[in-house]
XYZ file of C-alpha atoms in Angstrom:
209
model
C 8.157 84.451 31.842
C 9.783 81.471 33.533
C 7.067 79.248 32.805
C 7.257 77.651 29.260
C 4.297 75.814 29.499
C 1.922 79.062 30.789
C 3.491 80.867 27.637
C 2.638 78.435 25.585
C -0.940 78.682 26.849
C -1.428 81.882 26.179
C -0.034 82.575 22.678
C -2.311 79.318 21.783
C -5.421 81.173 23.378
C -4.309 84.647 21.414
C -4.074 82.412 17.975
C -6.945 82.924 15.265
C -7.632 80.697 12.332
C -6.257 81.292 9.280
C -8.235 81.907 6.401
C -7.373 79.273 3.550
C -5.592 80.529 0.358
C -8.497 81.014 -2.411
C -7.313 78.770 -5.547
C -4.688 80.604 -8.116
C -7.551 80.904 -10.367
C -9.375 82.818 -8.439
C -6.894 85.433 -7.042
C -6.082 85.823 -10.759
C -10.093 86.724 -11.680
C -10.171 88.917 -9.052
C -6.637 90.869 -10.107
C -8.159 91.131 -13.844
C -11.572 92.610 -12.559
C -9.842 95.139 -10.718
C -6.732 95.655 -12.591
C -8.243 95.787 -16.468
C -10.914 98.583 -15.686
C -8.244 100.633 -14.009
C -6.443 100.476 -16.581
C -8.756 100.754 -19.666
C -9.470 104.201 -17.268
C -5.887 105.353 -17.412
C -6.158 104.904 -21.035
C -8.453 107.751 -21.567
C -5.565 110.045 -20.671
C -3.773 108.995 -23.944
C -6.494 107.067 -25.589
C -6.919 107.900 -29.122
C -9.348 106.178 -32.643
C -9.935 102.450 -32.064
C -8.209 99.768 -34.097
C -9.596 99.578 -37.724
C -9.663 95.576 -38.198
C -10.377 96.114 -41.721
C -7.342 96.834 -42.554
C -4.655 94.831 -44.554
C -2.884 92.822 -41.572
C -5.454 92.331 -39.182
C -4.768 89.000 -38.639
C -1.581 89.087 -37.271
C -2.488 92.782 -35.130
C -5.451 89.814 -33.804
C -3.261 86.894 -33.532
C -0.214 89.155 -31.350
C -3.841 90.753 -29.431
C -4.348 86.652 -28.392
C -0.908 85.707 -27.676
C -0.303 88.803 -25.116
C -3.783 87.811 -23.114
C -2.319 84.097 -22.983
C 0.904 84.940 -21.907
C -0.728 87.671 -19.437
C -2.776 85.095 -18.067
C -0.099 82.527 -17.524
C 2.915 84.817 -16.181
C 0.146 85.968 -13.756
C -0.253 82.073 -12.728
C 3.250 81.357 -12.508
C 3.776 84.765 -10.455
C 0.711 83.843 -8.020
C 2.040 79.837 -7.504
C 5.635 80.393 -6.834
C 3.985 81.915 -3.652
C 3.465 78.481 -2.683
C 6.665 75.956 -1.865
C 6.460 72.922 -4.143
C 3.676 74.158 -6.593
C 4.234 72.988 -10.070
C 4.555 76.349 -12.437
C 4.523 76.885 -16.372
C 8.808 76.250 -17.494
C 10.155 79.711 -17.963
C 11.147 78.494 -21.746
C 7.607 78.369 -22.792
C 7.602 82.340 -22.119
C 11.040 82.687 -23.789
C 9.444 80.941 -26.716
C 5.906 82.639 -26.662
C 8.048 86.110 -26.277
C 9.811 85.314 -29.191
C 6.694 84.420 -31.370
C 5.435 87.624 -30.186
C 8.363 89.248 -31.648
C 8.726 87.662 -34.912
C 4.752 88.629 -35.341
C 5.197 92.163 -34.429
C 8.699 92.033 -37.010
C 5.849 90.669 -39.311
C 3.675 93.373 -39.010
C 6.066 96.005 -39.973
C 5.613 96.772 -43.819
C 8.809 96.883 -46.285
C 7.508 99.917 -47.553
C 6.219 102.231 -44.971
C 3.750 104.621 -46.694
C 4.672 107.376 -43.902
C 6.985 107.223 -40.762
C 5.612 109.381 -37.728
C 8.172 110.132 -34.654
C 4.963 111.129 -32.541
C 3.310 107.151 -32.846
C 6.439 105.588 -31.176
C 6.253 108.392 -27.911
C 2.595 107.909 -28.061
C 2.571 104.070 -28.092
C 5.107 104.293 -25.376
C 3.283 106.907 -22.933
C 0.405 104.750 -23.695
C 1.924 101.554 -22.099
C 3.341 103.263 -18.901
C 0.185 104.724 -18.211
C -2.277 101.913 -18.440
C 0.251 99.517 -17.113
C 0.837 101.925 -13.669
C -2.647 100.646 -12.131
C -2.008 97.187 -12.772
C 1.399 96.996 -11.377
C 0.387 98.862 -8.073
C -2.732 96.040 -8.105
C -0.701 92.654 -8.861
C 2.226 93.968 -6.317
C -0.832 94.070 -3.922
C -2.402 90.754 -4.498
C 1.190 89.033 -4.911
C 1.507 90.584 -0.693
C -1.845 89.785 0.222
C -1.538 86.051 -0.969
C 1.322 85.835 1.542
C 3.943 82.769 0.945
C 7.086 83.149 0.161
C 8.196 85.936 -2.455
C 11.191 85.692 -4.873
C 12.669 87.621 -7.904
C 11.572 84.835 -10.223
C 7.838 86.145 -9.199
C 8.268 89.718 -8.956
C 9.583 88.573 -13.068
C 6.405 86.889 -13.858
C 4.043 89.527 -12.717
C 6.736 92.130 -14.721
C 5.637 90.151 -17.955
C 2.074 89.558 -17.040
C 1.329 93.460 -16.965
C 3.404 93.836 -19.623
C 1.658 91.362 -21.717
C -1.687 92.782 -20.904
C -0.556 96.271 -21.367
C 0.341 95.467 -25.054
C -3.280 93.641 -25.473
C -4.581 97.248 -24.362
C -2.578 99.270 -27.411
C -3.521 96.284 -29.865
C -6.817 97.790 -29.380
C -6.305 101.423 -30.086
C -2.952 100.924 -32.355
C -2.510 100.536 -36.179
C -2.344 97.003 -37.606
C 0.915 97.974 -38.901
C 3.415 99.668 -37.308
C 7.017 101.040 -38.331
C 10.599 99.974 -37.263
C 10.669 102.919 -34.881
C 7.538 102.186 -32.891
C 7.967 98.674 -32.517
C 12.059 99.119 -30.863
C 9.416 101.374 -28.607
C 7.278 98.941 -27.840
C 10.017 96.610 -26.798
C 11.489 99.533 -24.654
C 8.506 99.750 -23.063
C 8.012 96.106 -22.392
C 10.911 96.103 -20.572
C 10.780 99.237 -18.627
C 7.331 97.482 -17.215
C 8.790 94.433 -16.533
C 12.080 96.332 -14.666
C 9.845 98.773 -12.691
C 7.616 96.659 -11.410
C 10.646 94.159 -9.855
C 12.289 97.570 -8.611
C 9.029 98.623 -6.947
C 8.500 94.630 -5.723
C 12.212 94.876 -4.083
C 11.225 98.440 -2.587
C 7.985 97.729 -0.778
C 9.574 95.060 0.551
C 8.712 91.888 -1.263
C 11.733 89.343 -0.290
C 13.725 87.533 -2.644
């Protein structure tokens, strides 16, 4: 078409409005209503006896239960605003510090003098994180591409730890208040396998960095 201006013409008369971007708060609410009962779901495959809070330790199984749902919530912020060019997000060194608090309270929990040591817990506790965690990375993957913007690794990081985080709040719920040596280094495993799947899976449907 020789005719700039007729071109121009048209592709303005073939343009729709663009729906605004509902608020990060929001498109995080919505994620959580449809990720969390998908999830709790999953669970049933591998679910086993609630949590007995009555037993010695509960506070710190209660306080790491609090401190995953924080940092949940917030790496799912900070994954949802880097969409946007020249939003303000949470400094990555508040994770590395809440991580590590996370850590030293898990170290906490671990008796000095384990009554019993099973090799099953640590497999269990493992298979327990993949699963529940499989629904919600499929779902934030999803919302991070419908929100549009403009995608990086330092996202496809945040929403790693964010159903990460929440997938340890689910086990804090259905796990002992104490926990041996070997099931925590499986814990940690499977922390990071989450967090390494779901930026393989974010670089593989496409999601640009």
């Amino acid at each position: 078409m020789s005719d700039h201006q007729q071109l121009i013409k048209k592709l303005s008369s073939e343009m729709r409005p663009v729906d605004p971007l509902a608020p990060t708060s929001i498109r995080i609410l919505k994620w959580i209503a449809l990720a969390l009962p998908l999830a709790i779901v999953s669970s049933v495959v591998v679910h086993r006896g609630l949590t007995d809070w009555t037993q010695p330790g509960a506070g710190l199984a209660v306080a790491q239960l609090l401190l995953a749902v924080i940092i949940g919530i917030a790496a799912a912020w900070n994954a949802l605003t880097l969409l946007i060019p020249g939003r303000d997000t949470l400094p990555t060194v508040r994770f590395v510090l809440a991580g590590g608090l996370w850590l030293l309270l898990n170290i906490m929990s671990i008796p000095a003098h384990p009554v019993a040591t099973t090799h099953d817990h640590g497999t269990f506790c493992y298979l327990f994180l993949m699963v529940v965690s499989a629904p919600m990375v499929i779902t934030l993957l999803w919302t991070l591409r419908q929100s549009g913007g403009l995608y990086s690794q330092k996202s496809l990081l945040m929403a790693g730890i964010s159903v990460a985080a929440w997938s340890v709040s689910l086990l804090s719920l259905c796990h002992p208040v104490q926990q041996d040596r070997m099931d925590f280094a499986l814990h940690v495993a499977a922390v990071a396998t989450i967090i390494g799947i779901t930026m393989i899976i974010g670089r593989l449907t496409r999601i640009k960095g």
